[in-house]
Tab-separated table of C-alpha atoms in Angstrom:
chain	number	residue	atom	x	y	z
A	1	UNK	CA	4.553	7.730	-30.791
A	2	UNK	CA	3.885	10.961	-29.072
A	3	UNK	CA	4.706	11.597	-25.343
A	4	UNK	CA	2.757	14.127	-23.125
A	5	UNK	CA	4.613	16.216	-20.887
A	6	UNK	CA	4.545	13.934	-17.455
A	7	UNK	CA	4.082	16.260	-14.171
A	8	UNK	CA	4.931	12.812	-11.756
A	9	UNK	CA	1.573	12.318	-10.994
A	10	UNK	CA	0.030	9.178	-12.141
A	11	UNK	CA	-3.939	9.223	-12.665
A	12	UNK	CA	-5.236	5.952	-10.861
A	13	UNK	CA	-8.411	6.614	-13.439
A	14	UNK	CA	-6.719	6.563	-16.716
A	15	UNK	CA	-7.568	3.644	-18.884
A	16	UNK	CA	-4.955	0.660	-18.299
A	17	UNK	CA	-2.672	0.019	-21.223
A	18	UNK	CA	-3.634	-2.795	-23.714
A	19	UNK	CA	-1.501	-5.500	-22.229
A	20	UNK	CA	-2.636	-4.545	-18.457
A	21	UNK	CA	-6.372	-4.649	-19.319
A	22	UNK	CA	-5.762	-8.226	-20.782
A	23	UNK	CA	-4.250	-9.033	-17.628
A	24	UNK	CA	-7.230	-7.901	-15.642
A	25	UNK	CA	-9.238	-9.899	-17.911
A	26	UNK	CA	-6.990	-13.462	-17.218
A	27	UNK	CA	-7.761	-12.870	-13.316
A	28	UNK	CA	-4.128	-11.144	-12.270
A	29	UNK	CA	-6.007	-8.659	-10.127
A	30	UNK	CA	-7.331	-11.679	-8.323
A	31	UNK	CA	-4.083	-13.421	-8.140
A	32	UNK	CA	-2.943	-10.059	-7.042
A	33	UNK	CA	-5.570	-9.222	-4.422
A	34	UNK	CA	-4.984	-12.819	-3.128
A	35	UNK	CA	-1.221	-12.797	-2.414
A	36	UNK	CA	-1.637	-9.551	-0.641
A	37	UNK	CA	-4.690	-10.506	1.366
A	38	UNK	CA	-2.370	-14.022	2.307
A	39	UNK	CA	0.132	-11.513	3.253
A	40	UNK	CA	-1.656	-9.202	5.376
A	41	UNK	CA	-3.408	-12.895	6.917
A	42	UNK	CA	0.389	-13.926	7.771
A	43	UNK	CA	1.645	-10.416	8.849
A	44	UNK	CA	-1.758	-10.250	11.199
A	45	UNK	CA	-1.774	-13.414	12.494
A	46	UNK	CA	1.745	-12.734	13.888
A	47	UNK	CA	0.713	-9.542	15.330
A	48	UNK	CA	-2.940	-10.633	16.715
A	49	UNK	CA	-1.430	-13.642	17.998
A	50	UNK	CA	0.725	-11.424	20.086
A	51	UNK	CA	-2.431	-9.201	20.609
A	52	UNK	CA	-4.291	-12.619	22.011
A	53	UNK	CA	-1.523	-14.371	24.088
A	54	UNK	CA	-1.435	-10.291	25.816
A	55	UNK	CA	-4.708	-11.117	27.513
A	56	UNK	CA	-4.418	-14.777	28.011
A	57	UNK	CA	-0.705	-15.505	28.814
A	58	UNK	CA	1.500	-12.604	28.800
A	59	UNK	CA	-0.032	-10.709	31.720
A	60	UNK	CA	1.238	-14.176	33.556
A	61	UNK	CA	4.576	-15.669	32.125
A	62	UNK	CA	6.269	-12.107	31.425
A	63	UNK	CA	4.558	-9.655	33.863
A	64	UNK	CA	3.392	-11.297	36.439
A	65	UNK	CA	1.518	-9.584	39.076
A	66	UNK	CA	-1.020	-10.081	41.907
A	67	UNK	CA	-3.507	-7.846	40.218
A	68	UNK	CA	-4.122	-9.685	36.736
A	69	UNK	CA	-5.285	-6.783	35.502
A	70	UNK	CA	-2.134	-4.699	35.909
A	71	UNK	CA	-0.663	-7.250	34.665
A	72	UNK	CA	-2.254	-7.117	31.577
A	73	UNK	CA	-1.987	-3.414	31.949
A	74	UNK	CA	2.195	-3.932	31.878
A	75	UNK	CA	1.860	-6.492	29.008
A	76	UNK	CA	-0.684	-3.735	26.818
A	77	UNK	CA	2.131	-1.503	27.011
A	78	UNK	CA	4.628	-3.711	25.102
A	79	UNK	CA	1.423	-3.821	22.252
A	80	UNK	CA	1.876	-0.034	22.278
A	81	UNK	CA	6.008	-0.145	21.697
A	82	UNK	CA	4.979	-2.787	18.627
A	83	UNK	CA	2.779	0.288	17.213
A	84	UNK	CA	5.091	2.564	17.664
A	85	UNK	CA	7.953	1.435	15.533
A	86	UNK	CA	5.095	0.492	12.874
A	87	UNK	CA	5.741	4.413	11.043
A	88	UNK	CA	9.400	3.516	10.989
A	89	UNK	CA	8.678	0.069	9.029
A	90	UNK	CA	6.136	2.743	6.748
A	91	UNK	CA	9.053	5.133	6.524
A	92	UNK	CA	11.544	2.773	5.540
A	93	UNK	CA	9.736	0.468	2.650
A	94	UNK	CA	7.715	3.000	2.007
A	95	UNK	CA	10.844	4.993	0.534
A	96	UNK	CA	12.324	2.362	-1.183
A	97	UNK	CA	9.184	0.792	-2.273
A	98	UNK	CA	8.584	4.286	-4.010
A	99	UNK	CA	11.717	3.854	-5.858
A	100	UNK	CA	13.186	0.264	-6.321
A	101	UNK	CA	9.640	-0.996	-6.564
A	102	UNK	CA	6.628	-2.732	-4.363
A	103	UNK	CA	7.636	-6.516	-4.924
A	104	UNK	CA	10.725	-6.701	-3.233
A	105	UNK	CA	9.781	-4.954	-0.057
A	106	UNK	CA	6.893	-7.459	1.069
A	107	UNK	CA	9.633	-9.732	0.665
A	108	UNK	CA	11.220	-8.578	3.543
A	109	UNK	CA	8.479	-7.694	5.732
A	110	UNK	CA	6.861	-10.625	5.602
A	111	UNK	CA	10.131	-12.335	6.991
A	112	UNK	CA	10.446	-10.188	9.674
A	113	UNK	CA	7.283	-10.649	11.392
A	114	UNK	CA	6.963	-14.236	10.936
A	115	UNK	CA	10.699	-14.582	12.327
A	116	UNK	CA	10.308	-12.277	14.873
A	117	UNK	CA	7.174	-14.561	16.006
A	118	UNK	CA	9.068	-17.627	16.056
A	119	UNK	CA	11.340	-16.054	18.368
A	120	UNK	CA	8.516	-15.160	20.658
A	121	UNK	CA	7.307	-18.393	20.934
A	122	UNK	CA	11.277	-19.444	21.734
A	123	UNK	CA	11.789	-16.305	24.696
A	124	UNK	CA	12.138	-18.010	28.200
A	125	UNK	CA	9.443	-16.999	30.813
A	126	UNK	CA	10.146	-14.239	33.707
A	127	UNK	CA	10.648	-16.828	36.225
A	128	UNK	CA	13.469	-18.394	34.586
A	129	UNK	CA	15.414	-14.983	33.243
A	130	UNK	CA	13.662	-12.428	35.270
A	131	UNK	CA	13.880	-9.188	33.905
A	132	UNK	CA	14.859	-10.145	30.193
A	133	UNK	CA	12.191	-11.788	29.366
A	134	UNK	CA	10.268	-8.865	29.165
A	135	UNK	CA	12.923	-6.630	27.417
A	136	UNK	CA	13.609	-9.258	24.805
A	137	UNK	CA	9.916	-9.526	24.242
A	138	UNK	CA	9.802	-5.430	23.785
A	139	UNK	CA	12.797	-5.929	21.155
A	140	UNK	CA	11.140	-8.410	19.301
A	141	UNK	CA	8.179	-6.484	19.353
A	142	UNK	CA	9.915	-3.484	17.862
A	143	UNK	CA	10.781	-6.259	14.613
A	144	UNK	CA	7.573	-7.439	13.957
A	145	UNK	CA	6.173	-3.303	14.090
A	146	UNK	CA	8.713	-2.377	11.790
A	147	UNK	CA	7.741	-5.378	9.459
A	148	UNK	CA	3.997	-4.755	10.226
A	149	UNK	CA	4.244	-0.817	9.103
A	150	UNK	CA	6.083	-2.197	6.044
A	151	UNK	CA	3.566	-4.675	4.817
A	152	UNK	CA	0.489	-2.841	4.619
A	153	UNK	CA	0.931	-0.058	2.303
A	154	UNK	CA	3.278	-2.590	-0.490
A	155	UNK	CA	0.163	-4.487	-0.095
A	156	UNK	CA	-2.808	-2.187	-0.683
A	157	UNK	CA	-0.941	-0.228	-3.483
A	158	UNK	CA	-0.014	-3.725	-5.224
A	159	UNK	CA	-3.996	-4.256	-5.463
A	160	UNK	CA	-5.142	-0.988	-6.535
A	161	UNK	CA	-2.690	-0.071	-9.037
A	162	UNK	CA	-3.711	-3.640	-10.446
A	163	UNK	CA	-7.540	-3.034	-9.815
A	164	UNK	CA	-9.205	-1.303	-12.728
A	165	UNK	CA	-10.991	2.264	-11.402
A	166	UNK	CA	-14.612	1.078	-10.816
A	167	UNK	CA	-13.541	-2.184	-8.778
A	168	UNK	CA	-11.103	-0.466	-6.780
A	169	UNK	CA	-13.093	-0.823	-3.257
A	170	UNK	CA	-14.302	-4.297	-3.887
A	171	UNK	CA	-10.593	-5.493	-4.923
A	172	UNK	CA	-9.032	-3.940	-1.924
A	173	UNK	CA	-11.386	-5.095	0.496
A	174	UNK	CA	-10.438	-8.074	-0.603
A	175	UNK	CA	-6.908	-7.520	0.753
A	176	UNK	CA	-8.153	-6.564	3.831
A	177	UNK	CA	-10.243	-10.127	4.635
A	178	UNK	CA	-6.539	-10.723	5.633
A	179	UNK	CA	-6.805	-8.795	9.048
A	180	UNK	CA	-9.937	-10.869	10.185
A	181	UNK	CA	-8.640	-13.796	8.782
A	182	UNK	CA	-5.096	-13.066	10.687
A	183	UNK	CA	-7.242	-12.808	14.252
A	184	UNK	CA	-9.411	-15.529	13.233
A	185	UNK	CA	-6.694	-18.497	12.784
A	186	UNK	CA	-4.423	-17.264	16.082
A	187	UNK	CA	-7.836	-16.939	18.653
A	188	UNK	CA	-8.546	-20.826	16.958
A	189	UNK	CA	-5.269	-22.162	17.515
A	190	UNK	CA	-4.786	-20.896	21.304
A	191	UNK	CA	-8.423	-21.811	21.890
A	192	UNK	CA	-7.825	-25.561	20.784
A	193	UNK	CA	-4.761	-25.210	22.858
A	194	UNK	CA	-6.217	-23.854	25.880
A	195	UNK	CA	-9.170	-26.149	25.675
A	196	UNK	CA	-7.032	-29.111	24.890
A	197	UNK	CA	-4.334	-28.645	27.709
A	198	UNK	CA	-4.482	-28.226	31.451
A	199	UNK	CA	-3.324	-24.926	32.338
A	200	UNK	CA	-0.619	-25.219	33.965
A	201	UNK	CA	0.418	-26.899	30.789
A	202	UNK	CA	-0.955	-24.545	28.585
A	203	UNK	CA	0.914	-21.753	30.361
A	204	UNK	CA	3.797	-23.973	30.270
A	205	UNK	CA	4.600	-24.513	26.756
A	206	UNK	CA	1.427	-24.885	24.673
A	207	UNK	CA	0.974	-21.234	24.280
A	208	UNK	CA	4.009	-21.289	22.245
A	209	UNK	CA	3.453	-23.806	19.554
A	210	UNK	CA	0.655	-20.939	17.610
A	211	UNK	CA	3.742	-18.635	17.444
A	212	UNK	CA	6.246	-21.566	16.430
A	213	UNK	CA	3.442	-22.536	13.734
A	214	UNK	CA	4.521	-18.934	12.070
A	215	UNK	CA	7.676	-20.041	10.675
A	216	UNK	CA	5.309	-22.083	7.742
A	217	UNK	CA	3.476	-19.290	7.257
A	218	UNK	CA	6.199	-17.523	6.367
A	219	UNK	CA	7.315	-19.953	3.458
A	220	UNK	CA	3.739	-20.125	2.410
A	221	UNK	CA	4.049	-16.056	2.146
A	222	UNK	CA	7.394	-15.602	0.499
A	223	UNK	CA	6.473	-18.802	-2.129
A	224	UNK	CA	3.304	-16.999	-2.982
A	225	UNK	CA	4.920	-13.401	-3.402
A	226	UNK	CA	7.258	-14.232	-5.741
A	227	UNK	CA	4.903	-15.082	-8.215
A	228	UNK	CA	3.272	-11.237	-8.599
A	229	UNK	CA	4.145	-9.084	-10.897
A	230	UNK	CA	5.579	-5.571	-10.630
A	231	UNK	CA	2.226	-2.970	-11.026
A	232	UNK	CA	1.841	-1.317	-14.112
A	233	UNK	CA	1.618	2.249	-12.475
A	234	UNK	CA	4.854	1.899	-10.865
A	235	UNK	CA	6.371	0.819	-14.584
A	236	UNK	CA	4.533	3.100	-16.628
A	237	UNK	CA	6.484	6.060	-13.502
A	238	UNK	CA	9.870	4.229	-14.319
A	239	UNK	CA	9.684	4.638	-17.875
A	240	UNK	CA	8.453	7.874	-17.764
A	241	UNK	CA	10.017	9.570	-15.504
A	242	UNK	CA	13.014	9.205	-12.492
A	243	UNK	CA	11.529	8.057	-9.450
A	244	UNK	CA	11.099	10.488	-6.278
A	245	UNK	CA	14.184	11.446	-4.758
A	246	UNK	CA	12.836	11.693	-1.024
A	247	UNK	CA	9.202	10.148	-1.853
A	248	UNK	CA	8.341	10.183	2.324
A	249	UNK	CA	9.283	14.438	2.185
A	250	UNK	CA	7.443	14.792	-1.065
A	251	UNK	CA	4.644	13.399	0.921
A	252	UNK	CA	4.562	15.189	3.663
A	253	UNK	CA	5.252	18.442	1.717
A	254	UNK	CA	3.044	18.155	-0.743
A	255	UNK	CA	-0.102	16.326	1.024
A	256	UNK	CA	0.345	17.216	4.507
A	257	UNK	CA	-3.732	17.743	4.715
A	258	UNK	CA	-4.637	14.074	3.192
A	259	UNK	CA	-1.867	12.746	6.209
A	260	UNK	CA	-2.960	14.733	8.719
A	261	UNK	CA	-7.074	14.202	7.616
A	262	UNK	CA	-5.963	10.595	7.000
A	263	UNK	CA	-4.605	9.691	10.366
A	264	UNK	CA	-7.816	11.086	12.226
A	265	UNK	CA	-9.993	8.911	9.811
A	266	UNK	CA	-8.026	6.014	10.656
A	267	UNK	CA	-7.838	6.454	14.588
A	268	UNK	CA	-10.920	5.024	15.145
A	269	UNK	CA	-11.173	1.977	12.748
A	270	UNK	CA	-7.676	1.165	14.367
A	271	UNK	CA	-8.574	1.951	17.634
A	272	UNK	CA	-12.678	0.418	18.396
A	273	UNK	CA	-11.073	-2.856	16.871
A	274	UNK	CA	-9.217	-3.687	19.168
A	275	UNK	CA	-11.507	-2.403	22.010
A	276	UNK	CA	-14.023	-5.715	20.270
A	277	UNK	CA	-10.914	-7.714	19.718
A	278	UNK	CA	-8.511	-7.527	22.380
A	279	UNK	CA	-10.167	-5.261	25.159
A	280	UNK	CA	-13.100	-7.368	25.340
A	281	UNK	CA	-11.693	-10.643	25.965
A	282	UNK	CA	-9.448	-8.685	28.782
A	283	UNK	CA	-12.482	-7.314	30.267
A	284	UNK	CA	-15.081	-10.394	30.127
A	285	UNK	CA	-12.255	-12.548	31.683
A	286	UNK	CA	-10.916	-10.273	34.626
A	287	UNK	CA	-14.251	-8.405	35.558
A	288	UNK	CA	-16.773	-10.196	34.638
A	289	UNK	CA	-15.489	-13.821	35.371
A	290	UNK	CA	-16.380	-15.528	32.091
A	291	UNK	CA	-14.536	-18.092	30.643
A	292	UNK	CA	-12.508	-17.262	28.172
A	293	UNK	CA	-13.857	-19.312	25.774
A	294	UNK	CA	-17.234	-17.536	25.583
A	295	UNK	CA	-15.530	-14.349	24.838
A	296	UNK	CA	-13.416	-15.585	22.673
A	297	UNK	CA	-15.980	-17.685	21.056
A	298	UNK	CA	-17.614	-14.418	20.001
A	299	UNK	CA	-14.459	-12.828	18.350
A	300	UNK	CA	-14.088	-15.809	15.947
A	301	UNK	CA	-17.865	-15.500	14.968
A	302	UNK	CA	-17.474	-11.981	14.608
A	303	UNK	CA	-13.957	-12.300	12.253
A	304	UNK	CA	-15.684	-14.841	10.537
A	305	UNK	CA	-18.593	-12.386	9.649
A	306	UNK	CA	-16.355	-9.751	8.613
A	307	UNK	CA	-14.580	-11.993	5.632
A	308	UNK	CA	-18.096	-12.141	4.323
A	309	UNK	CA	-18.930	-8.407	4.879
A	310	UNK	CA	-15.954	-6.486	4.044
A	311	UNK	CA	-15.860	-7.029	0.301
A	312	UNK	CA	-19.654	-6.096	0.308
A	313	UNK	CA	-18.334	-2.996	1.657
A	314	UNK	CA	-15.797	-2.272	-0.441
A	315	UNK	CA	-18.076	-2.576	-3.639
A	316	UNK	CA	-20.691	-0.623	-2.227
A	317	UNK	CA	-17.923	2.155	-1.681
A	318	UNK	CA	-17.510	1.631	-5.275
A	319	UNK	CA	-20.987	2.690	-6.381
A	320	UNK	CA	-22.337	5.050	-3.583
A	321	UNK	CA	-18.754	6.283	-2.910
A	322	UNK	CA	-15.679	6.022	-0.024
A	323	UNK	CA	-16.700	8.729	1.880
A	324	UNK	CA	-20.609	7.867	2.441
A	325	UNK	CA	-19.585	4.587	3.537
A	326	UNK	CA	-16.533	5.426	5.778
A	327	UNK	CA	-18.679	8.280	7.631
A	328	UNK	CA	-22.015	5.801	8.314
A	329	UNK	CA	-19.715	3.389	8.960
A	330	UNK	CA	-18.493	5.611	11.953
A	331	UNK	CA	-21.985	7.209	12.792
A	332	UNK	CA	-23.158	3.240	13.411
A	333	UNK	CA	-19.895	2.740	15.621
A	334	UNK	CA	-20.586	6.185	17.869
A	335	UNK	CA	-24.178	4.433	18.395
A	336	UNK	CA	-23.217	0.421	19.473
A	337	UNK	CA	-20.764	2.361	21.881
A	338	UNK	CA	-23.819	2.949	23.970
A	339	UNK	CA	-24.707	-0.255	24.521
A	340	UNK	CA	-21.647	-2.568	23.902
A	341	UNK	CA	-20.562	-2.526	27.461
A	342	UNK	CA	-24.003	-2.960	28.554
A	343	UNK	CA	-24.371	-5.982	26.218
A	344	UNK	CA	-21.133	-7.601	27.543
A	345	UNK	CA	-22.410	-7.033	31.227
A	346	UNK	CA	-25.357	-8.888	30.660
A	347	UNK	CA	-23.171	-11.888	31.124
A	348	UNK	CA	-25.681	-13.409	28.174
A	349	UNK	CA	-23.714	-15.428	25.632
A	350	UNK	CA	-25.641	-14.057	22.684
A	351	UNK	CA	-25.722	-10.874	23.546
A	352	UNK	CA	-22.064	-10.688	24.308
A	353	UNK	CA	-21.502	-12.213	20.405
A	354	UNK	CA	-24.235	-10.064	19.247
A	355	UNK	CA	-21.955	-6.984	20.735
A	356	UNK	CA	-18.342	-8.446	19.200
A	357	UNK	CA	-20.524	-9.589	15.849
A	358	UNK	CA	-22.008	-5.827	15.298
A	359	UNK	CA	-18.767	-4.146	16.058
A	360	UNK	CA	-16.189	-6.448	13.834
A	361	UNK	CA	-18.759	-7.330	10.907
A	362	UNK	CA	-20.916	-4.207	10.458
A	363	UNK	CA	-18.783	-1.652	12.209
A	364	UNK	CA	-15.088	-1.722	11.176
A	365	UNK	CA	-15.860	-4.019	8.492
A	366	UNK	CA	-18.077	-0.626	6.923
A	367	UNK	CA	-15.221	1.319	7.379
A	368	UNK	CA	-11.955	-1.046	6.496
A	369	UNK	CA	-13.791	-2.081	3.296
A	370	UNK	CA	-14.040	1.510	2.019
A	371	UNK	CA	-10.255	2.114	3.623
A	372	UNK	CA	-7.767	0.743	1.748
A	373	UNK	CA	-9.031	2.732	-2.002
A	374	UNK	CA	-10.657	5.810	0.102
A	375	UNK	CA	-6.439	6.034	1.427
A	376	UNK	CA	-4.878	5.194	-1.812
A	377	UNK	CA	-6.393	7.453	-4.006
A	378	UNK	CA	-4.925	10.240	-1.961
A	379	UNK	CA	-1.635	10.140	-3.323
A	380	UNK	CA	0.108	9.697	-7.167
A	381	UNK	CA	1.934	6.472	-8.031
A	382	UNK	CA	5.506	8.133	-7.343
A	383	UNK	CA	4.939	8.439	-3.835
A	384	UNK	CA	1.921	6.448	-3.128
A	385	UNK	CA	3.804	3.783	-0.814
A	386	UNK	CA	4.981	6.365	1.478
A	387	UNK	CA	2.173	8.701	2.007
A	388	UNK	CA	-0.286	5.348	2.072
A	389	UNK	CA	2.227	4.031	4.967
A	390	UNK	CA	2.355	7.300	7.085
A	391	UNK	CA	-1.218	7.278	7.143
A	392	UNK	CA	-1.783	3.954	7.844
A	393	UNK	CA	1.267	3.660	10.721
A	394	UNK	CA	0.473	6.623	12.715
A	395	UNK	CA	-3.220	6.684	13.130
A	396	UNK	CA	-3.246	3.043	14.707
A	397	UNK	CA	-0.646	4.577	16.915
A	398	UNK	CA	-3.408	7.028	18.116
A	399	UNK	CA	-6.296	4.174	17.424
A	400	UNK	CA	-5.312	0.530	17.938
A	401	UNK	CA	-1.692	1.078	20.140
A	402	UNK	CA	-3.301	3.401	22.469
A	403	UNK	CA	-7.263	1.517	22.950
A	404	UNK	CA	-6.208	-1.445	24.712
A	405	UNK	CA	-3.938	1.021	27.120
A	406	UNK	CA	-6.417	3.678	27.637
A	407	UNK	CA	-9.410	1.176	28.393
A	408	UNK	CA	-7.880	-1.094	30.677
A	409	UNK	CA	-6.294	2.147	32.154
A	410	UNK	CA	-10.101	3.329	33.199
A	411	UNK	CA	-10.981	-0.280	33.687
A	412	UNK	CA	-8.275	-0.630	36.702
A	413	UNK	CA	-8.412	3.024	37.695
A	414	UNK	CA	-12.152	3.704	37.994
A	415	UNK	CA	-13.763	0.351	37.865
A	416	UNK	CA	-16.319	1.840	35.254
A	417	UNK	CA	-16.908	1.510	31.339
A	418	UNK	CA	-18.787	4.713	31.562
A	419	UNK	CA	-15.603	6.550	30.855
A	420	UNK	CA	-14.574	3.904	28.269
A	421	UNK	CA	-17.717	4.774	26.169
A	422	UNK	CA	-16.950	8.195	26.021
A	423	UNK	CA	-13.765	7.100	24.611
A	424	UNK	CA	-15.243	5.486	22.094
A	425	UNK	CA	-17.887	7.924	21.044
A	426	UNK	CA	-15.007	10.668	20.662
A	427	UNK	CA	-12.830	8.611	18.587
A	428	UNK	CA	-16.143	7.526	16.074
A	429	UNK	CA	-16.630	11.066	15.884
A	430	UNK	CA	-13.195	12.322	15.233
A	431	UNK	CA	-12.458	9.983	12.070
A	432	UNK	CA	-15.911	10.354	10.879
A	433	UNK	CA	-15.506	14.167	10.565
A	434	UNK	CA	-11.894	13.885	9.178
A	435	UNK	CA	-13.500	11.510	6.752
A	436	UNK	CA	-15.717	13.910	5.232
A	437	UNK	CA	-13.153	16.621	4.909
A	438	UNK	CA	-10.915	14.352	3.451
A	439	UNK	CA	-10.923	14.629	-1.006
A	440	UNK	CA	-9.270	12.257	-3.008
A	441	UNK	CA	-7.783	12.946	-6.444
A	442	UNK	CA	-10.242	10.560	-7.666
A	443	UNK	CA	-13.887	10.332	-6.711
């Protein structure tokens, strides 16, 4: 048999060998692109359940305060921290998920966020340790970042380098019905809980049982990961050729445009995300007075919409292409940031789910079902986990860590959402130009 000279770049479009293509054909991508979006599920339930509790509980049982809002102000900044160690999770599994392979690493990861949950929902209240409550909650969320910006790009490149070339966007959309499904089942479980409990009870103890549920999450996760397969891309690399030495500086050396171009694409899907997910409940509760059910009423509906519309998506990014669909996608988002506050003042409950509905289901879900190929395709096999993870771990840093922060910032310093619009606007139109600059290898 004769061998080509191999340059270390693997070609995402090349035919799949005989023995992968009758894999595809007995449903492994599907077995694939279902542990991984289970995965991302577990990994984002951890971390939205975190998100959640912020608005509801935190801002009371760690940082309490006579203003709720700075309270939630003090308890946003501990989100941030979680964000922050996310690239160092990306760094680290990305490096030796590159060379020891993708299997083994989401392994881990998923073990350290559900732990470091479980722990959470363990961590005595600020009344009874005072000031370490709050540091042991910043520690633990430094964990469950680290596992967080481990688990995404393992995930992701599991599916595509399963996922044959002209179902790419439709199988990794897939994957990512795992981040509405991860806000959907926390926001259900502390809304039975809140609904079911007095408050004083809820605030109590019943908050904790959703983050004390992880723990079976995280045996459902590791049971289901260790029946997947290695990919064949990261095989064919092994037998080919040694794997990269430093994959994270190869990255950065050799792609520094795609991570750069990348990150500004991703700040706004990250970001206006959580302004409809976690900003919104924050707001509707503390300035507008609504219950919190009605707000959070309308994230479930609009979670639930997006499992149905993100793989649509994703396989219409497969036949009009990534980057038409990432920029509209963006374009739309600019536009509802005109009138989402406006639709959440109305104090209407329809309107206010209209507003969350649009935003998760049409909005992010346009742009997070292109995502996950649109990224991937950036990079060869050899160091496809890293540069995937850098891009991936810092833009939300920008995006989703810094939104809730900046927003209820303006909320408590200028009692206005005019300046939170503008916010939003500039960050639609920031990723939707990087987005259109950026060029995959493969169209």
């Amino acid at each position: 048999m004769s061998h080509k000279a191999f340059d270390g770049r693997i070609d995402l479009a090349e035919p799949l060998p005989h023995a992968a293509a009758a894999d595809v054909e007995s449903g492994l991508v599907e077995r694939v692109a279902f542990a991984s979006a289970i995965g991302n599920a577990i990994e984002y339930y951890d971390f939205t359940l975190y998100a959640t509790a912020t608005a509801l509980v935190f801002n009371k049982i760690f940082f309490p305060s006579s203003d709720p809002l700075v309270g939630s102000l003090a308890a946003f900044a501990t989100f941030f921290v979680g964000y922050c160690a996310r690239p160092i999770g990306g760094m680290l599994f990305g490096h030796f998920g590159d060379r020891v392979g993708r299997k083994a690493m989401l392994l881990i990861t998923i073990m350290m966020m559900g732990f470091g949950t479980v722990l959470i929902g363990l961590m005595p209240s600020y009344d009874q340790v005072g000031v370490l409550a709050p540091i042991g909650l910043l520690i633990l969320r430094i964990v469950q970042g680290i596992g967080l910006g481990g688990e995404y790009g393992g995930g992701m490149v599991m599916t595509v380098e399963h996922a044959p070339p002209e179902k790419r966007g439709y199988y990794s959309a897939l994957v990512h019905i795992g981040v509405p499904a991860g806000f959907l089942i926390p926001i259900v479980l502390l809304s039975v809980m809140a609904a079911a409990m007095p408050e004083e009870v809820f605030l109590a103890w019943g908050w904790r049982l959703p983050f004390l549920f992880s723990i079976v999450l995280v045996g459902l996760g590791v049971f289901i990961r260790r029946r997947i397969s290695e990919t064949p891309a990261f095989a064919r690399m092994l037998k080919e050729e040694k794997p990269a030495r430093l994959p994270l500086v190869e990255a950065v050396t050799g792609h520094w445009r795609d991570i750069l171009l990348g990150i500004g694409a991703k700040i706004a899907e990250s970001g206006l995300f959580n302004v409809y997910a976690v900003v919104a409940i924050t707001y509707c509760m503390t300035r507008l007075g609504l219950p919190k059910q009605t707000i959070l009423n309308g994230v479930l509906l609009g979670c639930a919409l997006e499992c149905i519309t993100l793989p649509m998506f994703g396989a219409l990014s497969d036949r009009i292409g990534r980057k038409a669909v990432y920029a509209v996608g963006m374009a739309f988002q600019a536009a509802l940031a005109l009138v989402f506050f406006p639709m959440l003042d109305s104090g209407n409950t329809g309107l206010i789910w209209l507003a969350i509905a649009l935003g998760l289901a049409i909005g992010h879900g346009s742009v997070y079902g292109a995502q996950g190929a649109f990224f991937s395709e950036l990079f060869p096999a050899r160091i496809r986990y890293s540069g995937l993870s850098l891009v991936q771990q810092l833009g939300p840093i920008l995006g989703g860590g810094l939104s809730p922060l900046i927003a209820t910032a303006i909320l408590a310093a200028y009692g206005t959402t005019t300046l939170v619009t503008v916010y939003m606007v500039g960050m639609a139109l920031l990723s939707a130009v990087s987005a259109l600059a950026l060029k995959p290898r493969h169209a």
